[in-house]
Structures are given as C-alpha cells and as structure tokens.
Amino acid sequence: MTKGNKFGTHRVIEPEGALPQPAWKIDNTMEIYDNEVLIDVDTLNIDAASMTQIKEQAGGDVEKIKARMKEIVAERGKHHNPETGSGGMLIGTVEQVGEKLTDRDLQPGDKIATLSSLSLTPLQIDEIKEVNTDTDQVKISGKAILFESALYSKLPEDMEDTLALAALDVAGAAAQTAKLVKPGDTVFIIGAGGKSGLLCLHEAKKRAGVSGKVIGISRSDAGCERIKETGLADVVLQGSANEPMNIFEMVEESTDGELCDVTINNVNVPDTEMGSILPTKDGGIVYFFSMATSFTKAALGAEGVGKDVNMIVGNGYTKNHADITLEILRENKTIREIFNRQYV
Amino acid sequence: MTKGNKFGTHRVIEPEGALPQPAWKIDNTMEIYDNEVLIDVDTLNIDAASMTQIKEQAGGDVEKIKARMKEIVAERGKHHNPETGSGGMLIGTVEQVGEKLTDRDLQPGDKIATLSSLSLTPLQIDEIKEVNTDTDQVKISGKAILFESALYSKLPEDMEDTLALAALDVAGAAAQTAKLVKPGDTVFIIGAGGKSGLLCLHEAKKRAGVSGKVIGISRSDAGCERIKETGLADVVLQGSANEPMNIFEMVEESTDGELCDVTINNVNVPDTEMGSILPTKDGGIVYFFSMATSFTKAALGAEGVGKDVNMIVGNGYTKNHADITLEILRENKTIREIFNRQYV
Ligand SMILES: NC(=O)c1ccc[n+]([C@@H]2O[C@H](COP(=O)([O-])OP(=O)(O)OC[C@H]3O[C@@H](n4cnc5c(N)ncnc54)[C@H](OP(=O)(O)O)[C@@H]3O)[C@@H](O)[C@H]2O)c1
Ligand SMILES: NC(=O)c1ccc[n+]([C@@H]2O[C@H](COP(=O)([O-])OP(=O)(O)OC[C@H]3O[C@@H](n4cnc5c(N)ncnc54)[C@H](OP(=O)(O)O)[C@@H]3O)[C@@H](O)[C@H]2O)c1
C-alpha cells in the first residue's frame, strides 16, 4: 500500500498544499493508502444548514436534490456544499483497514459513524436510494475513506443506528455546553427546540443547576412545544433570533435586566449573530455552533454595540464528545423519545 | 431633536429590524438625533483586509480606488465593503453633540477616533483628498455620525493623531493577547511583523514572561526584519500561513513537538485557518483577529483533523482596549519607531 499523510493531504487535488477540508477538490478514488480505512456507506446525514440550502435551491423537488448532491460530489470528490461550506457525517461498515492502522480496535464488518465532517471525506455515491428532508438523512450505496487523523465512533449496541447518528451529528454542541456552563449561570439557548438545542438544554440544566436559569427560544410553535416537553427550560420564549432588538427585550425582561452568562446559538439560518450578542452580558460567552454564522458579522457586530463578550467558534470536536452526547440519550428518556419521533 | 435608539436602529433602511452593522443600507443624512454625535471627518483608516481587496479590484489605480470607496458609501450609507464585510475607523473633530449626551466628557472641537467599525457608522464623503495604500489611511472631507452605544477615544496629547489612529485601529488584538496569555505559555503570532502583530508581540512577551516562548512568523523579509528589530520573539520564522503543513512542521521543530498554547492570527489574507489550528496544542487557544477568517473553515477544519482547540472570534472590543494599546506605544520605543516609519 502507498504511504499516506496523517491528515490526508495526499488526496488533495486543488489547491496544492491545502488540507482536505479547505481544499476545493480531493481525490475520491476508492483504493486505500496504508493509513486509511475504506467504508461501505449506508446513510449520509447532511448538515442542517447545507440540506436547507440544497432543498431551497431545488424548490423541494427530491429528484433535483439528488442531482445536486451527486453534482457536488462529482465536482469536489466530497459532499462539501460550496454555498454553506458545510458537510455532515455518515454511517457505514468498515470494509478494509490500511496496514498502518491494524493495531486500532477496528475490524472489517464494524459499524461506525464518522465524526469528521463530510466536507473532508473522500466519497463516491453509486446510488441515492432515499432522501428524507425532515431528518436530513439520505440512504445511499457508495464508498468513503477515513483518514488517519479523522474521528469516528463505533455505533453503540443499546440504540438504533439512526438515533445514534442523529445525535452524533451535533455531538460538539452538548459537550461544549457541558464545559462552558458553571453552577448558577443564566444560559440562553437559541434554537433550543432543534436537534442540537435539545441536547444542549440537557447539559445546560445539569451544569447550571438549581441556582442557575435556563432560557430556551424557538421560532415555531412545534419547537417551543418540544422545549416545554423536556421540562428543562425555566423560561420558554417564542421568537426569531433574526430580530435582535426583540430578543434583547424579551431576555432583558426574563432576567430582570441582568442578561445571560452563556448564550448557545444552535440555529440553522443566517443573520442571528446580533440576536446572540445583545442578550449576553459583558464578560459573558457566546458559543456559535450554527454553521450559518458569519465571522465578520460577529466580530464587528459585538464591537459595534460595544459588547465585551467572548465569542467562540463551534469546533465540532471536543474530547469525549461522542460519549457525552450518547449518554444524554440514555439519561434523558424524553429527549430520546423526541429524537426517535423527530429525527429518526 | 428626534429621539434615537441606543444602538442606532432608527437609521437602518434595509433590512427592517436589523442593527446598523449587519444592515445592508443605513441612512447617512447628516442631521443628528438626540443621542448622536456629529463628526467632521479628517481621516479614514480603512480595514487592512478591505483595503487589500479594493486595491486589487482597482488594479492599484488610485482614481479607481477613490471611485470604489465613494460607490460603497453611496450604496450603503457607510464604508462597509460588501466583499470583505469589514470597515475600519476614522478620526475627526466633534461638531455637534446630541442633547441626550451633554453629560458626556465631549465638546465641539474635541479630536476623537471612533472605535466602532466604519461598517456601522453613517458616513458622507464630500471629497477624497489623498489615498495612502501603504498605511490604509485616506484623507477626506466629509461627515459622520456616532451612535450612543458606539465606542470612541479622545486622541492623546503625547502622540501624533495618525500614530494613535494606526494603533487604535487594531486595539482589540493586543488587549485580548494580554488577557489570553499566561506566564510560561508558548505563544505563536502569525503576521507578527504587521501592525496588530507587533502590538501583540509586546503583550505576548510581557505576559508569557521569561519562562514562556514567543514565536513570530511573517511571509516577507521586511516583516521578519521588523519582528527581529523588536527583540520580542524568541523564534522568528519566515513562511506563509497559507501552507499549513509547512507551518506545522516549523512550529513542531521550534517547540520540540510540544506545539503552542496560544496562537494569535493577525494576517490580512484568507485561508490561514488550518495554518493557525495545526500548530496549536490540544486544549490550546486560537485567537482569530484576522477579518479574513472563515467561520466554517475554522469549525470544520479543527474537527476534520481532530483538534480540541478553543477558537475565539476576534471581537474588536474588550474593556480598556484603547488605553492598553496606546500604552504599548509609550512602553516600547522600538514599536513606536516602527509605527512612525511604517504606518504614519
Ligand atoms: N461543527 C459544528 O459546529 C456543527 C456540527 C453540526 C451541525 N452544526 C450546525 O448546528 C446548527 C443546528 O443544527 P441542528 O441539527 O440542531 O438543526 P435543527 O435541528 O434544524 O435545529 C435548528 C433550530 O433552530 C431554530 N431556529 C431557526 N431559525 C430560528 C430563528 N430565527 N430564531 C430562533 N430559532 C430559530 C429552529 O426552530 P423552529 O423550527 O422553531 O424555527 C430549529 O429548532 C446548524 O446550523 C448546523 O449547521 C454545527
Ligand atoms: N475587530 C477586529 O477583529 C479587527 C479590527 C481591525 C483589524 N482586524 C484585522 O486584523 C488583520 C490584521 O490587520 P493589520 O492592520 O495588523 O494588518 P497588516 O499590518 O497588513 O499586517 C498583516 C501581516 O500579515 C502578514 N501576512 C500576510 N499574509 C501572510 C501569510 N500568508 N502568512 C504569514 N503572514 C502573513 C503580513 O506579513 P508580510 O508582509 O511579511 O507578508 C503582514 O505583516 C486584518 O485582517 C484586519 O482585517 C480585525
């Protein structure tokens, strides 16, 4: 087998010297290097922002969605939506393990989920069998390659694969919430009725504790209902993070003018930076998990209103993020039920 | 006088409900509301990323640069470059203070620099007198409006206005460096020979102390010379952050494989996210001050290579950032000299 680079740079076609994620195009030949893993792909879980964009562009037509997905992979060698810059993840079965990785606990036949984004994973789609635009899950037949530095998780035995996949897709958010929230904090979760939002609600409540306060917001009735169903939010607000002054006033009221220590942005639409910054107190933290976040809008927006907040880029990875996230589905029956109903 | 909103939303033309910074277009009528300040503008300091873009688009032709600047302001009511999303700042003389702000220490005739971005400041350009593409400073005659929540600093008596302006433009970076770096840290400053980079070098060295290590990198010979001139870097590297594997190997070597605790990105070009993430150790901090940072490239890039780093969006504002930054020019004669030579 040919020797490969740890980060997968041996597969980058253009631009030269780039890493696979930022690269425009990578080589998706399905013959592995010595430090790669070949996967027989079963399901793609397209990132929410990306699926929303593809769906809109296709006017909701399933055949057009399929065509656009194939086109992206043909153009770039990976499912890396050029409009949103985001990917998603996949589940599949290990088919072959490169000779340099034989000491890993990984055998042909193992069912795994990849935790590094589709935006850097060499992918080949033979057929798209089924597109579920509600869950963003797409059944395909095809192959993919895992690089040496890429993250993955063996799928647990005590839950369905699709349930695990739905949660693992947004694993970073809940694990980061667990790290950022301290006892007594007022935590504001934007998009709290969504997939990552619900998982964050659990960790926020657990970490802020009885002396803390958790505020959840969603735009739709259904989203607000899901927040209420969990019983984890002290305050449930209905409104759009695209209307910052409105959000600011609602949060000001629910916190007696104190505003929030930690704000977690879990939405799947653009232009919610100011709706996240304004309700956060000076010295507080804004964690942007949403991939629709604009760097300049956040940086200049905070400066523009003179807010001294710490704004964090939602790294999809943090240590033990897969374990922390799957554990939530074991600890919280309600969230597991909602996930089964909604995202599986 | 008509009553205005604290954040300046009364001037937003489109989209409705937005704040002035994210807004596409704002009202630049030069008649003030009760909580605004009218400024007679002297000099614009265009954000480095924005000026680079305008210069490139104009093929370096000064008349075309002027035309493009006027066009941006005519279209948006503010100097908010739609390509880079960034602004800059200005100096001018207070002409009129709204009746709600009369208790502020601000009088007609005071010379001030605005610290909130040009990307939210109502501006009217009557004439562009002089464009200096080396310093990014543009002499104009025109007017601007300061909102109630906007930041500004009276210009100090002990240094030239243009020197203060050059430093204040990038005030956030050095003040954040002072907050993030702890004694003993290994700090990596990318673009260390540039304006914000030099100021960060000073704070990094001061905070990391004798037990720490400061590594500075620049692409050009001139940049590296400036770093050496300060004597603040323990290691000076020459190379481009656009070549992440190369940077990674250089930093690996200069840190005996330990990598860095804090990486500060001060460049003015895109695609340097991976060059910042790879040389940072797990659990370390990457502070992106560069406005050319892509949110998704950072988030997915870190995840893609399995790096558990804390990535921070460079908020242009943090408490006392103006004072901290001007103090550097008093403490460090060499940096002051370089600034006088280079940016004034
Ligand atoms: N590495 C990473 O950082 C990473 C990894 C994976 C995913 N993500 C990102 O995480 C985000 C959320 O993903 P997800 O799977 O949790 O999405 P999701 O299930 O679709 O949830 C999004 C939620 O946002 C709410 N929402 C939408 N617009 C809103 C608005 N204007 N104001 C308030 N709430 C609003 C929606 O509520 P309503 O239905 O009530 O409107 C929905 O519940 C996406 O942007 C995705 O790209 C990031
Ligand atoms: N609110 C905020 O967060 C805020 C406010 C103001 C400014 N900014 C941003 O801060 C950044 C820096 O501003 P500045 O005024 O300090 O700019 P600057 O003086 O032009 O410095 C940029 C430096 O980056 C170096 N550089 C460029 N490309 C490089 C590469 N590929 N690898 C390594 N070094 C490279 C350059 O060095 P060589 O000449 O040697 O190539 C130069 O010294 C800009 O992107 C600006 O937009 C942010």
PDB file of C-alpha atoms in Angstrom, chain B residues 69-199:
ATOM      1  CA  MET B  69     -14.867  53.921  -1.971  1.00  0.00           C
ATOM      2  CA  LYS B  70     -17.413  56.548  -2.932  1.00  0.00           C
ATOM      3  CA  GLU B  71     -19.578  53.907  -4.556  1.00  0.00           C
ATOM      4  CA  ILE B  72     -19.638  51.779  -1.403  1.00  0.00           C
ATOM      5  CA  VAL B  73     -20.728  54.753   0.709  1.00  0.00           C
ATOM      6  CA  ALA B  74     -23.340  55.846  -1.853  1.00  0.00           C
ATOM      7  CA  GLU B  75     -24.797  52.328  -1.928  1.00  0.00           C
ATOM      8  CA  ARG B  76     -24.779  51.549   1.786  1.00  0.00           C
ATOM      9  CA  GLY B  77     -24.597  54.881   3.665  1.00  0.00           C
ATOM     10  CA  LYS B  78     -21.394  53.583   5.350  1.00  0.00           C
ATOM     11  CA  HIS B  79     -17.937  52.360   4.285  1.00  0.00           C
ATOM     12  CA  HIS B  80     -18.854  48.703   4.633  1.00  0.00           C
ATOM     13  CA  ASN B  81     -17.029  46.700   1.961  1.00  0.00           C
ATOM     14  CA  PRO B  82     -19.521  44.086   0.745  1.00  0.00           C
ATOM     15  CA  GLU B  83     -16.691  41.745  -0.346  1.00  0.00           C
ATOM     16  CA  THR B  84     -14.838  41.550   2.976  1.00  0.00           C
ATOM     17  CA  GLY B  85     -17.681  42.545   5.302  1.00  0.00           C
ATOM     18  CA  SER B  86     -15.289  44.837   7.143  1.00  0.00           C
ATOM     19  CA  GLY B  87     -14.933  48.591   7.751  1.00  0.00           C
ATOM     20  CA  GLY B  88     -12.167  50.442   9.571  1.00  0.00           C
ATOM     21  CA  MET B  89     -12.302  53.626  11.657  1.00  0.00           C
ATOM     22  CA  LEU B  90     -11.926  57.371  11.423  1.00  0.00           C
ATOM     23  CA  ILE B  91     -10.575  60.489  13.099  1.00  0.00           C
ATOM     24  CA  GLY B  92     -12.329  63.797  13.140  1.00  0.00           C
ATOM     25  CA  THR B  93     -13.492  66.718  15.219  1.00  0.00           C
ATOM     26  CA  VAL B  94     -16.706  66.773  17.200  1.00  0.00           C
ATOM     27  CA  GLU B  95     -19.059  69.274  15.569  1.00  0.00           C
ATOM     28  CA  GLN B  96     -22.309  68.776  17.486  1.00  0.00           C
ATOM     29  CA  VAL B  97     -23.373  66.681  20.499  1.00  0.00           C
ATOM     30  CA  GLY B  98     -26.975  65.463  20.802  1.00  0.00           C
ATOM     31  CA  GLU B  99     -28.917  66.888  23.785  1.00  0.00           C
ATOM     32  CA  LYS B 100     -29.189  63.489  25.494  1.00  0.00           C
ATOM     33  CA  LEU B 101     -25.380  63.149  25.567  1.00  0.00           C
ATOM     34  CA  THR B 102     -24.468  66.566  27.025  1.00  0.00           C
ATOM     35  CA  ASP B 103     -23.254  64.966  30.293  1.00  0.00           C
ATOM     36  CA  ARG B 104     -20.526  63.125  28.409  1.00  0.00           C
ATOM     37  CA  ASP B 105     -16.984  64.470  28.536  1.00  0.00           C
ATOM     38  CA  LEU B 106     -17.252  65.509  24.906  1.00  0.00           C
ATOM     39  CA  GLN B 107     -17.311  69.044  23.465  1.00  0.00           C
ATOM     40  CA  PRO B 108     -17.478  70.506  19.988  1.00  0.00           C
ATOM     41  CA  GLY B 109     -13.861  70.911  18.908  1.00  0.00           C
ATOM     42  CA  ASP B 110     -12.619  67.686  20.588  1.00  0.00           C
ATOM     43  CA  LYS B 111     -10.473  65.487  18.366  1.00  0.00           C
ATOM     44  CA  ILE B 112     -11.619  61.848  18.556  1.00  0.00           C
ATOM     45  CA  ALA B 113     -11.086  58.490  16.940  1.00  0.00           C
ATOM     46  CA  THR B 114     -14.103  56.222  16.538  1.00  0.00           C
ATOM     47  CA  LEU B 115     -13.510  52.705  17.805  1.00  0.00           C
ATOM     48  CA  SER B 116     -16.696  51.159  16.481  1.00  0.00           C
ATOM     49  CA  SER B 117     -16.282  49.994  12.926  1.00  0.00           C
ATOM     50  CA  LEU B 118     -16.912  52.108   9.837  1.00  0.00           C
ATOM     51  CA  SER B 119     -19.148  49.204   8.836  1.00  0.00           C
ATOM     52  CA  LEU B 120     -21.889  50.695  11.046  1.00  0.00           C
ATOM     53  CA  THR B 121     -21.027  54.404  11.009  1.00  0.00           C
ATOM     54  CA  PRO B 122     -23.231  56.725   8.919  1.00  0.00           C
ATOM     55  CA  LEU B 123     -20.770  58.472   6.616  1.00  0.00           C
ATOM     56  CA  GLN B 124     -20.841  61.102   3.925  1.00  0.00           C
ATOM     57  CA  ILE B 125     -17.798  61.691   1.732  1.00  0.00           C
ATOM     58  CA  ASP B 126     -17.626  65.122   0.069  1.00  0.00           C
ATOM     59  CA  GLU B 127     -14.133  64.694  -1.308  1.00  0.00           C
ATOM     60  CA  ILE B 128     -11.346  62.138  -1.176  1.00  0.00           C
ATOM     61  CA  LYS B 129      -8.145  64.161  -0.951  1.00  0.00           C
ATOM     62  CA  GLU B 130      -5.454  61.545  -0.625  1.00  0.00           C
ATOM     63  CA  VAL B 131      -5.224  57.753  -0.580  1.00  0.00           C
ATOM     64  CA  ASN B 132      -2.216  56.126   1.069  1.00  0.00           C
ATOM     65  CA  THR B 133      -2.329  52.443   0.181  1.00  0.00           C
ATOM     66  CA  ASP B 134       0.712  51.724   2.357  1.00  0.00           C
ATOM     67  CA  THR B 135      -0.883  52.922   5.584  1.00  0.00           C
ATOM     68  CA  ASP B 136      -4.519  52.339   4.515  1.00  0.00           C
ATOM     69  CA  GLN B 137      -5.197  55.936   5.629  1.00  0.00           C
ATOM     70  CA  VAL B 138      -7.426  58.081   3.436  1.00  0.00           C
ATOM     71  CA  LYS B 139      -7.733  61.864   3.869  1.00  0.00           C
ATOM     72  CA  ILE B 140     -11.225  63.106   3.121  1.00  0.00           C
ATOM     73  CA  SER B 141     -13.581  65.935   3.753  1.00  0.00           C
ATOM     74  CA  GLY B 142     -16.910  64.657   4.993  1.00  0.00           C
ATOM     75  CA  LYS B 143     -19.130  63.998   7.988  1.00  0.00           C
ATOM     76  CA  ALA B 144     -20.003  61.021  10.159  1.00  0.00           C
ATOM     77  CA  ILE B 145     -22.402  60.123  12.957  1.00  0.00           C
ATOM     78  CA  LEU B 146     -21.602  58.381  16.252  1.00  0.00           C
ATOM     79  CA  PHE B 147     -24.385  56.336  17.865  1.00  0.00           C
ATOM     80  CA  GLU B 148     -24.987  56.315  21.629  1.00  0.00           C
ATOM     81  CA  SER B 149     -23.583  52.761  22.046  1.00  0.00           C
ATOM     82  CA  ALA B 150     -20.615  53.378  19.736  1.00  0.00           C
ATOM     83  CA  LEU B 151     -17.079  53.448  21.090  1.00  0.00           C
ATOM     84  CA  TYR B 152     -14.616  56.308  20.688  1.00  0.00           C
ATOM     85  CA  SER B 153     -11.432  57.599  22.231  1.00  0.00           C
ATOM     86  CA  LYS B 154     -10.238  61.172  22.631  1.00  0.00           C
ATOM     87  CA  LEU B 155      -6.880  61.434  20.943  1.00  0.00           C
ATOM     88  CA  PRO B 156      -3.935  61.631  23.371  1.00  0.00           C
ATOM     89  CA  GLU B 157      -1.783  64.770  23.576  1.00  0.00           C
ATOM     90  CA  ASP B 158       1.553  62.951  23.728  1.00  0.00           C
ATOM     91  CA  MET B 159       1.488  61.431  20.235  1.00  0.00           C
ATOM     92  CA  GLU B 160       0.550  62.341  16.695  1.00  0.00           C
ATOM     93  CA  ASP B 161      -3.071  61.657  15.685  1.00  0.00           C
ATOM     94  CA  THR B 162      -2.112  59.386  12.830  1.00  0.00           C
ATOM     95  CA  LEU B 163       0.113  57.303  15.111  1.00  0.00           C
ATOM     96  CA  ALA B 164      -2.702  56.900  17.636  1.00  0.00           C
ATOM     97  CA  LEU B 165      -5.148  56.059  14.846  1.00  0.00           C
ATOM     98  CA  ALA B 166      -2.899  53.364  13.395  1.00  0.00           C
ATOM     99  CA  ALA B 167      -2.656  51.667  16.770  1.00  0.00           C
ATOM    100  CA  LEU B 168      -6.282  52.147  17.837  1.00  0.00           C
ATOM    101  CA  ASP B 169      -7.459  50.545  14.598  1.00  0.00           C
ATOM    102  CA  VAL B 170      -6.203  47.204  15.854  1.00  0.00           C
ATOM    103  CA  ALA B 171      -6.688  47.873  19.578  1.00  0.00           C
ATOM    104  CA  GLY B 172      -8.654  44.684  20.234  1.00  0.00           C
ATOM    105  CA  ALA B 173      -5.823  42.314  19.316  1.00  0.00           C
ATOM    106  CA  ALA B 174      -3.201  43.420  21.831  1.00  0.00           C
ATOM    107  CA  ALA B 175      -5.726  43.811  24.651  1.00  0.00           C
ATOM    108  CA  GLN B 176      -7.025  40.276  24.021  1.00  0.00           C
ATOM    109  CA  THR B 177      -3.490  38.915  23.881  1.00  0.00           C
ATOM    110  CA  ALA B 178      -2.897  40.467  27.300  1.00  0.00           C
ATOM    111  CA  LYS B 179      -5.965  38.600  28.603  1.00  0.00           C
ATOM    112  CA  LEU B 180      -5.261  35.224  26.984  1.00  0.00           C
ATOM    113  CA  VAL B 181      -1.535  34.674  27.533  1.00  0.00           C
ATOM    114  CA  LYS B 182      -0.388  33.243  30.878  1.00  0.00           C
ATOM    115  CA  PRO B 183       3.145  33.009  32.322  1.00  0.00           C
ATOM    116  CA  GLY B 184       5.078  30.122  30.758  1.00  0.00           C
ATOM    117  CA  ASP B 185       2.893  29.917  27.659  1.00  0.00           C
ATOM    118  CA  THR B 186       4.251  29.237  24.220  1.00  0.00           C
ATOM    119  CA  VAL B 187       2.648  31.865  22.003  1.00  0.00           C
ATOM    120  CA  PHE B 188       2.592  31.782  18.205  1.00  0.00           C
ATOM    121  CA  ILE B 189       1.899  35.078  16.456  1.00  0.00           C
ATOM    122  CA  ILE B 190       1.019  34.848  12.784  1.00  0.00           C
ATOM    123  CA  GLY B 191       1.602  38.033  10.824  1.00  0.00           C
ATOM    124  CA  ALA B 192       3.790  39.237  13.700  1.00  0.00           C
ATOM    125  CA  GLY B 193       5.550  41.812  11.534  1.00  0.00           C
ATOM    126  CA  GLY B 194       2.296  43.628  10.775  1.00  0.00           C
ATOM    127  CA  LYS B 195       0.525  46.380  12.662  1.00  0.00           C
ATOM    128  CA  SER B 196      -1.529  44.308  15.073  1.00  0.00           C
ATOM    129  CA  GLY B 197       1.145  41.597  15.117  1.00  0.00           C
ATOM    130  CA  LEU B 198       3.794  43.936  16.541  1.00  0.00           C
ATOM    131  CA  LEU B 199       1.488  45.144  19.310  1.00  0.00           C
TER     132      LEU B 199
END
